[in-house]
Coordinates of C-alpha atoms in Angstrom, one line a residue:
M1 CA -111.2 146.4 194.9
E2 CA -108.1 144.4 193.1
N3 CA -110.5 142.5 191.2
L4 CA -112.3 145.5 190.1
S5 CA -109.4 147.5 188.9
T6 CA -108.4 144.5 187.2
Y7 CA -111.8 144.3 185.1
Y8 CA -111.2 147.8 184.3
Q9 CA -107.9 147.8 183.1
E10 CA -108.6 144.6 181.0
L11 CA -111.8 146.3 179.7
I12 CA -109.4 149.6 178.6
H13 CA -107.1 147.2 177.1
T14 CA -110.0 145.3 175.0
L15 CA -111.3 148.0 173.8
T16 CA -108.2 149.9 172.9
I17 CA -107.4 146.6 170.7
E18 CA -110.9 147.3 169.0
K19 CA -110.6 151.0 168.4
N20 CA -107.0 150.3 166.6
Q21 CA -108.8 147.2 164.4
L22 CA -111.5 149.8 163.7
N23 CA -109.2 152.5 162.7
R24 CA -107.1 150.3 160.2
T25 CA -110.5 149.7 158.7
I26 CA -111.5 153.2 158.2
H27 CA -107.9 153.7 156.6
I28 CA -108.6 151.0 154.4
I29 CA -112.2 152.3 153.4
G30 CA -111.2 155.3 153.0
T31 CA -108.6 154.5 150.8
I32 CA -110.8 152.9 148.3
R33 CA -113.0 155.6 148.4
L34 CA -110.3 157.6 146.9
L35 CA -109.5 155.3 144.4
L36 CA -113.0 154.8 143.1
V37 CA -112.9 159.2 142.8
I38 CA -110.0 158.8 140.7
G39 CA -110.6 155.9 139.0
A40 CA -114.0 157.3 138.0
L41 CA -112.5 160.8 136.8
L42 CA -109.9 158.8 134.8
L43 CA -112.6 156.9 133.1
L44 CA -114.7 160.1 132.8
Y45 CA -111.6 162.0 131.2
L46 CA -110.8 158.8 128.5
F47 CA -114.7 158.4 127.6
Y48 CA -116.0 161.8 127.7
H49 CA -116.7 162.1 124.1
E50 CA -118.5 158.6 124.1
G51 CA -122.0 158.7 124.2
W52 CA -124.2 160.3 127.6
Q53 CA -125.3 156.5 128.2
I54 CA -121.4 155.4 128.6
I55 CA -120.9 158.7 131.1
V56 CA -124.2 157.7 133.1
G57 CA -122.5 154.3 133.4
I58 CA -119.3 155.3 134.8
I59 CA -121.0 157.6 137.1
L60 CA -122.9 154.8 138.2
L61 CA -120.4 152.1 138.4
F62 CA -118.2 154.1 140.6
G63 CA -121.0 156.0 142.5
L64 CA -122.9 153.7 143.8
P65 CA -120.3 151.8 145.9
F66 CA -118.8 155.3 146.7
I67 CA -122.0 155.9 148.4
G68 CA -122.3 152.7 149.7
L69 CA -118.7 153.0 151.4
M70 CA -119.5 156.3 152.5
I71 CA -122.5 155.0 154.4
F72 CA -120.2 152.3 156.1
H73 CA -117.6 155.1 156.5
N74 CA -120.1 157.2 158.9
R75 CA -121.1 153.8 160.7
L76 CA -117.6 153.4 161.7
F77 CA -117.0 156.9 162.5
F78 CA -120.1 156.6 165.2
K79 CA -118.9 153.2 166.3
R80 CA -115.3 154.6 167.2
K81 CA -116.8 157.4 168.9
Y82 CA -119.0 155.0 171.2
I83 CA -115.9 153.2 171.8
D84 CA -113.6 156.0 172.6
T85 CA -116.4 157.5 175.2
R86 CA -116.7 154.1 176.8
C87 CA -113.1 154.2 177.0
E88 CA -113.1 157.4 178.9
L89 CA -116.3 156.0 181.3
V90 CA -114.0 153.1 182.4
S91 CA -110.4 155.2 182.4
N92 CA -112.8 157.5 185.1
E93 CA -114.2 154.5 186.9
L94 CA -110.7 153.3 187.6
K95 CA -109.8 156.8 188.6
G96 CA -113.0 157.0 191.0
L97 CA -111.3 153.6 192.7
D98 CA -108.9 155.7 193.6
L99 CA -111.6 158.6 195.2
D100 CA -110.9 160.8 192.3
Y101 CA -114.2 161.9 191.1
Q102 CA -113.2 165.0 189.2
A103 CA -114.8 163.7 186.1
F104 CA -118.1 163.6 187.2
D105 CA -120.8 166.0 187.7
G106 CA -121.5 166.8 191.8
G107 CA -124.5 168.7 191.2
S108 CA -123.4 172.0 192.8
E109 CA -126.6 173.2 191.9
F110 CA -128.0 171.0 194.2
I111 CA -126.7 172.8 197.1
E112 CA -129.2 173.6 199.9
G113 CA -128.1 175.5 203.4
G114 CA -131.5 174.9 205.2
H115 CA -131.9 171.1 204.1
S116 CA -132.3 168.9 206.8
F117 CA -128.6 167.3 206.5
A118 CA -127.8 168.1 202.6
L119 CA -125.0 170.2 203.8
D120 CA -124.0 169.0 207.1
L121 CA -122.9 165.5 205.1
D122 CA -121.3 166.9 202.2
L123 CA -124.0 165.4 199.8
F124 CA -123.8 167.8 196.6
G125 CA -120.4 169.7 195.2
N126 CA -116.7 169.1 194.4
K127 CA -115.7 165.3 196.2
S128 CA -119.5 164.7 197.6
L129 CA -121.0 161.8 197.9
F130 CA -123.5 162.7 194.9
Q131 CA -120.2 163.1 192.8
A132 CA -119.1 159.0 193.7
I133 CA -122.6 158.4 192.7
N134 CA -123.8 160.2 189.6
R135 CA -123.0 158.5 186.3
T136 CA -126.3 160.1 184.9
V137 CA -126.5 161.4 181.5
T138 CA -130.1 163.0 181.2
V139 CA -131.5 166.1 183.0
E140 CA -134.6 164.2 184.4
G141 CA -131.8 161.8 185.7
K142 CA -130.0 164.1 187.5
K143 CA -132.8 165.3 189.2
R144 CA -134.6 162.2 190.0
L145 CA -131.0 161.0 191.3
A146 CA -130.5 164.6 193.3
T147 CA -134.1 163.5 194.7
W148 CA -133.7 160.3 196.1
L149 CA -130.6 161.2 198.1
K150 CA -132.3 164.7 199.2
Q151 CA -135.6 162.7 200.1
P152 CA -134.7 158.9 201.1
L153 CA -137.3 156.6 201.5
D154 CA -138.9 155.8 205.1
Q155 CA -141.1 152.8 204.3
K156 CA -139.2 149.2 204.7
N157 CA -140.8 147.5 201.4
D158 CA -140.3 150.5 199.5
I159 CA -136.3 150.2 200.4
Y160 CA -136.7 146.5 199.4
Q161 CA -137.8 146.7 196.2
R162 CA -135.7 149.4 195.7
Q163 CA -132.7 147.2 196.7
E164 CA -133.6 144.3 194.5
A165 CA -133.7 146.7 191.7
I166 CA -130.0 147.7 192.6
Q167 CA -128.5 144.6 192.9
E168 CA -130.0 143.1 189.5
L169 CA -128.5 146.3 187.8
A170 CA -125.0 145.7 189.9
K171 CA -124.5 142.4 188.0
Q172 CA -124.6 144.2 184.7
P173 CA -122.2 146.7 184.3
E174 CA -121.9 146.1 180.5
Q175 CA -125.7 147.4 180.2
F176 CA -124.7 150.4 182.4
Q177 CA -121.7 151.7 180.6
H178 CA -123.7 150.8 177.3
F179 CA -126.6 153.3 178.7
Y180 CA -124.3 156.0 179.9
T181 CA -122.2 155.8 176.5
N182 CA -125.3 156.0 174.5
G183 CA -126.4 159.1 176.8
K184 CA -123.1 161.1 176.4
M185 CA -122.9 160.9 172.8
A186 CA -126.4 162.2 172.5
Q187 CA -125.8 165.4 174.7
E188 CA -128.9 166.4 176.1
E189 CA -129.5 170.4 176.4
S190 CA -130.3 171.3 179.9
N191 CA -133.7 173.1 178.5
S192 CA -134.8 170.1 176.7
L193 CA -137.6 169.3 179.3
H194 CA -139.3 172.5 179.1
K195 CA -139.1 172.5 175.4
M196 CA -141.4 169.1 175.6
K197 CA -143.6 170.8 178.2
D198 CA -144.0 173.2 175.4
L199 CA -144.5 170.7 172.3
S200 CA -147.0 169.1 174.2
Q201 CA -148.8 172.3 174.8
E202 CA -148.7 173.1 171.4
T203 CA -152.6 173.5 169.6
S204 CA -152.4 171.9 166.0
F205 CA -153.2 173.3 162.7
F206 CA -152.3 171.3 159.8
S207 CA -153.7 168.0 160.9
Q208 CA -157.2 169.8 161.8
S209 CA -157.2 171.0 158.4
T210 CA -159.7 169.2 155.7
F211 CA -158.1 171.6 153.1
W212 CA -154.6 170.3 154.1
R213 CA -154.8 166.9 154.3
I214 CA -156.6 167.2 150.9
M215 CA -153.9 169.0 148.9
I216 CA -151.5 166.8 150.2
W217 CA -152.6 164.4 147.8
V218 CA -153.8 166.8 145.3
I219 CA -150.3 168.3 144.3
P220 CA -149.1 164.8 143.8
I221 CA -151.8 163.4 141.6
G222 CA -151.9 166.9 139.8
W223 CA -148.2 166.6 138.8
I224 CA -148.6 162.9 137.4
L225 CA -152.2 164.0 135.7
L226 CA -149.6 166.6 134.3
V227 CA -146.8 164.8 132.7
I228 CA -148.9 162.1 131.6
G229 CA -151.2 164.6 129.5
H230 CA -147.6 165.9 128.0
V231 CA -146.2 162.2 127.1
V232 CA -150.0 161.5 125.6
A233 CA -151.6 164.3 124.7
G234 CA -149.0 166.7 124.2
I235 CA -150.0 169.7 126.7
A236 CA -147.8 172.5 126.3
E237 CA -144.8 172.8 128.5
K238 CA -146.3 176.0 129.2
W239 CA -148.6 174.6 131.8
F240 CA -145.9 173.0 133.7
G241 CA -144.6 177.1 134.4
I242 CA -148.2 177.5 135.9
Y243 CA -148.3 174.9 137.8
I244 CA -145.2 175.6 139.4
A245 CA -146.1 179.0 140.2
F246 CA -149.4 177.2 141.9
C247 CA -147.4 174.9 144.0
L248 CA -145.3 177.5 144.9
V249 CA -148.2 179.8 146.1
V250 CA -149.8 176.6 148.0
G251 CA -146.5 175.3 149.2
Y252 CA -145.2 178.4 151.3
W253 CA -148.8 179.8 151.7
R254 CA -148.6 178.9 155.4
A255 CA -145.1 178.8 155.7
K256 CA -145.5 181.2 158.9
E257 CA -147.5 178.5 160.7
V258 CA -145.0 176.0 159.8
N259 CA -142.2 178.1 160.7
R260 CA -143.9 178.5 164.4
L261 CA -144.4 174.0 164.4
Y262 CA -140.6 174.4 163.5
Q263 CA -139.2 176.7 166.5
S264 CA -141.2 174.5 168.7
V265 CA -139.2 171.5 168.2
D266 CA -135.8 173.7 167.0
K267 CA -132.4 171.3 167.6
M268 CA -134.6 169.0 169.2
E269 CA -133.9 166.2 166.5
L270 CA -130.6 164.6 167.6
I271 CA -132.6 165.4 171.6
F272 CA -135.2 162.7 170.4
N273 CA -132.8 160.7 168.4
G274 CA -130.6 160.1 171.9
Y275 CA -133.7 159.4 174.1
A276 CA -135.0 157.0 171.5
N277 CA -131.3 155.5 171.7
L278 CA -131.4 155.2 175.6
I279 CA -135.1 153.8 175.6
K280 CA -134.0 151.3 173.2
C281 CA -131.3 149.6 175.4
I282 CA -133.6 149.4 178.2
E283 CA -136.2 147.9 175.6
E284 CA -133.9 145.3 174.8
R285 CA -133.1 144.0 178.3
D286 CA -135.2 141.5 180.3
F287 CA -135.5 142.8 184.2
S288 CA -136.1 140.2 187.2
S289 CA -136.8 143.0 189.7
S290 CA -140.4 143.7 190.2
L291 CA -139.8 147.6 190.1
L292 CA -137.4 147.9 186.7
R293 CA -140.0 145.3 185.4
Q294 CA -143.1 147.7 185.8
L295 CA -141.3 150.6 185.1
K296 CA -140.5 149.5 181.2
Q297 CA -143.6 148.7 180.9
C298 CA -144.0 152.6 180.7
F299 CA -142.3 152.0 177.2
Q300 CA -145.4 150.2 175.4
R301 CA -148.1 152.2 174.2
N302 CA -150.4 150.9 171.7
N303 CA -148.3 148.3 170.5
Q304 CA -145.7 150.2 169.6
S305 CA -142.2 150.8 171.2
A306 CA -141.3 154.4 172.8
S307 CA -137.8 154.4 170.9
V308 CA -139.9 153.5 167.7
S309 CA -142.0 156.6 168.4
L310 CA -139.2 159.0 169.1
K311 CA -137.1 157.9 166.2
Q312 CA -140.2 158.9 164.3
L313 CA -140.4 162.2 165.7
S314 CA -136.5 163.2 165.3
H315 CA -137.5 161.9 161.7
H316 CA -140.4 164.6 161.1
I317 CA -138.0 167.1 162.6
G318 CA -135.0 166.7 160.7
A319 CA -137.6 166.6 158.0
L320 CA -138.4 170.3 158.6
N321 CA -134.8 171.1 159.7
Q322 CA -134.4 170.7 155.8
R323 CA -137.0 172.6 154.6
F324 CA -135.1 175.0 152.9
S325 CA -132.4 172.9 151.2
L326 CA -132.4 172.3 147.6
A327 CA -134.1 169.0 147.8
G328 CA -136.6 170.2 150.3
V329 CA -137.9 172.6 148.3
L330 CA -138.3 170.5 144.9
L331 CA -140.0 167.9 147.0
N332 CA -142.5 170.4 148.4
L333 CA -142.8 171.5 145.3
F334 CA -144.1 168.1 143.8
C335 CA -145.8 166.7 147.2
L336 CA -145.8 169.7 149.5
R337 CA -143.1 168.5 151.9
D338 CA -143.4 170.5 154.7
I339 CA -147.0 170.4 155.5
R340 CA -146.8 166.2 154.9
H341 CA -144.6 166.6 157.9
A342 CA -146.2 169.4 159.6
I343 CA -149.6 167.0 160.0
A344 CA -147.6 164.1 160.6
L345 CA -145.9 165.9 163.6
E346 CA -148.6 167.2 165.2
R347 CA -150.7 163.8 164.2
W348 CA -147.8 162.2 166.4
R349 CA -148.3 165.3 169.0
E350 CA -151.7 164.5 169.4
R351 CA -151.3 160.7 169.7
H352 CA -148.4 160.6 172.0
Q353 CA -149.2 163.6 173.8
S354 CA -149.7 162.1 177.4
D355 CA -147.4 159.7 176.8
M356 CA -144.1 161.9 175.5
L357 CA -143.3 163.6 179.3
S358 CA -144.6 160.2 180.8
W359 CA -141.5 158.9 179.0
I360 CA -138.9 160.9 179.4
E361 CA -139.5 160.8 183.7
T362 CA -139.4 157.0 183.2
L363 CA -136.0 157.4 181.3
G364 CA -134.9 159.4 184.1
T365 CA -136.1 156.7 187.0
F366 CA -134.4 154.3 184.7
D367 CA -130.6 157.2 184.1
A368 CA -130.9 157.0 188.2
F369 CA -131.3 153.4 188.8
Y370 CA -128.1 152.5 186.9
S371 CA -126.2 155.2 188.7
L372 CA -126.9 153.1 192.0
G373 CA -126.4 150.2 190.2
N374 CA -122.8 151.2 189.1
F375 CA -122.2 152.2 193.0
A376 CA -123.1 149.6 194.0
F377 CA -121.1 147.1 191.6
N378 CA -118.0 149.7 191.9
H379 CA -118.3 148.8 196.1
P380 CA -118.6 144.9 196.1
K381 CA -117.6 144.7 199.4
Y382 CA -120.4 147.0 200.8
V383 CA -123.2 145.1 202.4
Y384 CA -127.3 145.9 202.0
P385 CA -128.5 146.6 205.1
E386 CA -131.5 145.1 207.4
I387 CA -134.4 147.4 207.3
A388 CA -136.2 147.3 211.1
D389 CA -139.9 147.7 211.5
T390 CA -139.9 149.4 214.8
Y391 CA -138.9 153.1 215.6
F392 CA -136.1 153.6 216.8
Q393 CA -132.9 151.0 215.7
M394 CA -129.7 151.6 214.3
Q395 CA -127.4 148.7 214.8
G396 CA -123.9 148.4 212.5
K397 CA -120.4 146.9 212.7
G398 CA -117.6 148.3 211.3
L399 CA -118.5 151.2 209.8
G400 CA -116.6 153.4 207.5
H401 CA -116.8 156.6 205.5
P402 CA -117.5 155.6 201.3
L403 CA -115.1 158.9 200.8
M404 CA -112.6 157.7 202.9
K405 CA -109.4 155.6 201.3
A406 CA -109.8 151.5 202.6
D407 CA -106.1 151.7 203.8
I408 CA -106.8 154.7 206.2
C409 CA -110.7 154.2 206.9
V410 CA -110.9 153.4 211.0
T411 CA -114.0 151.6 210.8
N412 CA -116.5 152.0 214.3
D413 CA -119.8 150.6 215.3
I414 CA -123.0 151.8 216.6
D415 CA -125.9 150.3 218.9
I416 CA -129.0 152.4 219.4
P417 CA -131.2 149.3 220.2
R418 CA -134.6 151.5 221.1
K419 CA -136.5 154.4 221.7
P420 CA -135.6 157.5 223.5
W421 CA -131.4 156.9 222.8
F422 CA -129.1 158.8 222.9
L423 CA -125.7 158.2 222.3
I424 CA -122.9 161.3 223.7
I425 CA -119.5 161.6 222.2
T426 CA -116.9 163.3 223.8
G427 CA -113.6 163.7 223.0
A428 CA -110.3 166.0 222.2
N429 CA -109.8 167.8 218.8
M430 CA -108.9 166.5 215.6
A431 CA -109.7 162.7 218.0
G432 CA -112.6 161.4 215.2
K433 CA -115.6 162.8 216.7
S434 CA -117.2 164.7 213.5
T435 CA -116.0 162.0 211.3
Y436 CA -117.8 159.3 213.0
L437 CA -120.5 161.7 213.0
R438 CA -120.8 161.9 209.0
T439 CA -119.7 157.9 208.4
I440 CA -122.8 157.3 210.6
G441 CA -125.2 159.9 208.6
V442 CA -123.9 159.3 205.4
N443 CA -124.4 155.4 205.7
Y444 CA -127.8 156.1 207.2
L445 CA -128.6 158.2 204.1
L446 CA -127.2 155.3 201.7
A447 CA -129.1 152.6 203.3
C448 CA -132.4 154.7 203.3
T449 CA -131.5 155.3 199.8
G450 CA -131.5 151.4 199.2
L451 CA -127.8 151.3 198.6
P452 CA -125.3 148.9 199.9
V453 CA -123.4 150.6 203.1
C454 CA -120.2 150.6 204.1
A455 CA -119.8 148.4 206.7
E456 CA -119.9 144.3 208.2
K457 CA -123.3 144.5 209.2
L458 CA -126.3 147.4 209.7
V459 CA -129.6 146.7 211.1
V460 CA -132.0 150.7 210.2
Y461 CA -135.2 151.8 210.7
P462 CA -136.0 154.4 208.2
A463 CA -136.9 157.5 210.4
H464 CA -136.0 160.8 208.4
L465 CA -132.9 162.4 209.5
V466 CA -131.5 165.4 210.3
T467 CA -128.5 166.6 211.3
S468 CA -126.8 170.1 212.8
L469 CA -123.1 169.6 211.9
R470 CA -121.9 172.9 210.2
T471 CA -124.3 175.8 210.7
S472 CA -123.2 179.3 209.5
D473 CA -124.6 182.8 209.9
S474 CA -126.1 184.8 207.4
L475 CA -125.2 188.3 206.5
S476 CA -127.6 188.5 204.1
E477 CA -130.4 188.0 206.5
N478 CA -129.1 189.6 209.1
E479 CA -128.5 186.5 211.3
S480 CA -126.4 185.3 213.9
Y481 CA -124.5 182.2 213.9
F482 CA -126.0 181.3 217.3
F483 CA -129.3 182.3 216.5
A484 CA -129.1 180.1 213.2
E485 CA -128.5 177.4 215.4
L486 CA -131.4 178.3 217.8
K487 CA -133.5 178.1 214.5
R488 CA -132.0 174.8 213.6
L489 CA -132.7 173.3 217.0
K490 CA -136.3 174.6 216.9
M491 CA -136.9 173.4 213.6
I492 CA -136.2 169.9 215.4
I493 CA -138.3 169.9 218.4
D494 CA -141.1 171.7 216.2
R495 CA -140.8 168.0 213.9
L496 CA -140.6 166.2 216.9
Q497 CA -143.3 167.7 218.5
S498 CA -145.7 167.6 215.3
G499 CA -145.4 163.3 216.3
E500 CA -142.5 163.3 213.2
K501 CA -140.0 160.1 213.6
L502 CA -136.6 161.6 213.7
F503 CA -132.7 160.2 214.1
I504 CA -131.0 163.3 215.0
I505 CA -127.7 163.8 214.7
L506 CA -125.9 166.9 216.6
D507 CA -122.0 168.5 217.0
E508 CA -121.2 170.9 219.5
I509 CA -124.6 172.2 219.6
L510 CA -125.2 176.1 221.2
K511 CA -121.2 176.9 220.6
G512 CA -122.4 180.3 219.3
T513 CA -122.9 181.3 223.1
N514 CA -120.9 181.9 226.8
S515 CA -120.1 178.6 228.5
I516 CA -122.5 178.7 231.2
D517 CA -125.3 179.6 229.3
K518 CA -123.9 176.8 226.7
Q519 CA -124.0 174.4 229.6
K520 CA -127.4 175.2 230.4
G521 CA -128.8 175.1 227.3
S522 CA -127.5 171.6 226.1
L523 CA -128.5 169.8 229.5
A524 CA -131.9 171.1 228.9
L525 CA -132.3 170.2 224.7
M526 CA -130.8 166.8 226.1
K527 CA -133.9 166.5 228.3
Q528 CA -136.4 167.8 226.0
L529 CA -135.0 165.2 223.1
I530 CA -135.5 162.5 225.5
A531 CA -138.9 163.6 226.8
N532 CA -139.7 163.6 223.1
Q533 CA -138.9 159.8 222.6
S534 CA -135.9 160.3 219.9
C535 CA -133.3 158.6 219.2
G536 CA -129.4 160.3 217.9
I537 CA -126.0 160.8 218.6
I538 CA -124.3 164.4 220.1
A539 CA -121.0 165.5 219.8
T540 CA -119.5 167.9 222.3
H541 CA -116.1 169.1 223.7
D542 CA -118.5 169.7 227.2
L543 CA -117.8 167.2 229.2
V544 CA -120.9 168.1 231.6
L545 CA -123.4 166.3 229.0
G546 CA -121.8 163.3 230.4
T547 CA -123.1 163.3 233.8
L548 CA -126.7 163.0 231.8
E549 CA -126.0 158.9 231.9
Q550 CA -126.5 159.3 235.6
E551 CA -129.8 160.6 235.5
F552 CA -130.8 159.1 232.3
P553 CA -129.0 155.5 232.5
E554 CA -131.6 153.5 230.4
Q555 CA -131.3 156.5 227.5
I556 CA -128.3 157.8 227.3
K557 CA -124.8 156.1 226.5
N558 CA -121.5 157.8 226.8
F559 CA -118.8 157.2 224.4
C560 CA -115.3 159.2 223.5
F561 CA -112.7 159.8 221.0
E562 CA -109.3 159.8 222.8
A563 CA -106.2 161.6 222.5
D564 CA -103.4 159.6 223.6
I565 CA -100.4 161.4 224.9
Q566 CA -97.4 159.7 225.4
N567 CA -93.5 160.9 226.2
E568 CA -94.8 164.2 225.3
E569 CA -96.1 162.8 222.3
L570 CA -99.5 163.4 221.1
S571 CA -101.2 160.4 218.6
F572 CA -104.8 159.3 218.0
S573 CA -106.6 155.6 217.6
Y574 CA -110.2 157.1 215.8
R575 CA -111.8 153.9 217.9
M576 CA -114.5 154.8 219.9
R577 CA -114.4 153.7 223.8
P578 CA -117.2 153.7 226.3
G579 CA -116.9 156.6 228.4
I580 CA -116.4 159.9 228.8
A581 CA -112.7 161.5 227.3
Q582 CA -110.1 162.1 230.0
N583 CA -107.4 163.6 227.8
M584 CA -107.6 167.1 226.0
N585 CA -105.0 168.1 223.3
A586 CA -105.6 171.9 223.2
C587 CA -103.3 172.8 226.5
F588 CA -100.7 170.2 224.9
L589 CA -100.6 171.7 221.1
M590 CA -100.4 175.2 222.4
K591 CA -97.4 174.5 224.4
K592 CA -96.2 172.1 221.3
M593 CA -96.0 175.4 219.3
G594 CA -94.6 177.7 221.5
I595 CA -97.9 179.5 223.4
T596 CA -97.6 179.7 226.8
V597 CA -100.7 178.0 228.8

């Protein structure tokens, strides 16, 4: 972690030096442009009475270098914006090493109370696992990453393939930073994907019309013939006025259809240009992992790269954006510019109608992969788990929670060698039971997503994870806490009975009823889970569940988190120990607070 912190600090220092040099260059170029303007004005003042040839010469002499410097100036401003954006990312990553992820999107819109584990494991929202991982810069990428976390892989080969891709990207942080910076500068709109779907479904009008395909050549040829006739044969100037009127009628005869086409791509120029830049970042790289190579091939169609094609589309949209400018109106009169770009846009859509959405989906997949690779890079001490072949196995050493600081995170082991098998965890309040359950759940999720885990070693079988740690009542559905919990447990039983392979994590089951019913129900539930050949962990304050180990010595093992009381002082080791908890701290804490027990 110290080396990682040094890396980010040195990168910030390097970017700051580069920005300072760039600022000096921008200042020098700006000064030269100002001097060119002053020089041009001075010479025009001194030689204004000379012939027009001198005036034109002065304008060209100073104007051409001014335009060139202006273009160069704009590129320098773009480069400075790039450095600022990348420097902001690196600064936020440096904060992230101290678990400050506030600068990144936590995906609150993906919070789903009925999901199998998302709410219990704090998967989305502020200070969530998603916020720690998410560095996506496209809407599709963010959705893809959320889907991968909500629906982790359940096939060994798929997990290993994704591990290979993540390991490759984790070794190339500069590639990720370049991709992220380009994406942030593009500023994609949230509804851009819907606009693209609408664009792909539009019907063509101009490209299918023989009349318009001919007229885009007739109009400019007519101007050429008219000018030649005027120079050679002395055609009267009135014909120019007549031809201008004709060109106006033809050029704006189908303005309604041109506007409709423009509305379908309104404000999409910069978005497609941004997509093109992001795809170019990918096209320029050579990947070794089979999964990334296969994905990259999606960007090659008809011997033309996706980035070039999208740049062309962005150009056509930009031309339509300028159709009411002075230059746009003049060019429309002389060569039917609006119709030309409308035909080109429709032909592009016809050619790439099936490719466009595929490109964006593939880009979103790469976007999600870059986030996973960056997470792996930021956690160099994490290990990639081994994936077991048979249901069920989860054996690990030194598991810690990735959202806890390393200096305070107490690690623990887990050993579930076969099915059916349950760990019953007892212990006092605040001793660490719930944290342990979330630690196991989060690392299990990371493993099945293809990411490295916060552990010294881990072997898992990718069963479907189901948790019940944070059940709540629902006023809107007139549903009590106890009934909500029963629904959750029934969902687990139904999925087991349907043959689904689950890994189950429960915390204090049936706590919404009285103690007698709770004991009876908990014992019955545990026996049913064992009968259904399932595996998992259950944490409870109810020590009666500890007696099940005597009845099922080959399927149930007791562990506990103790509260140690010595010299009237309460302390916790947060270390899991074998056996049933002996010390409970509720009465002790009540006495400490002056409440008579």
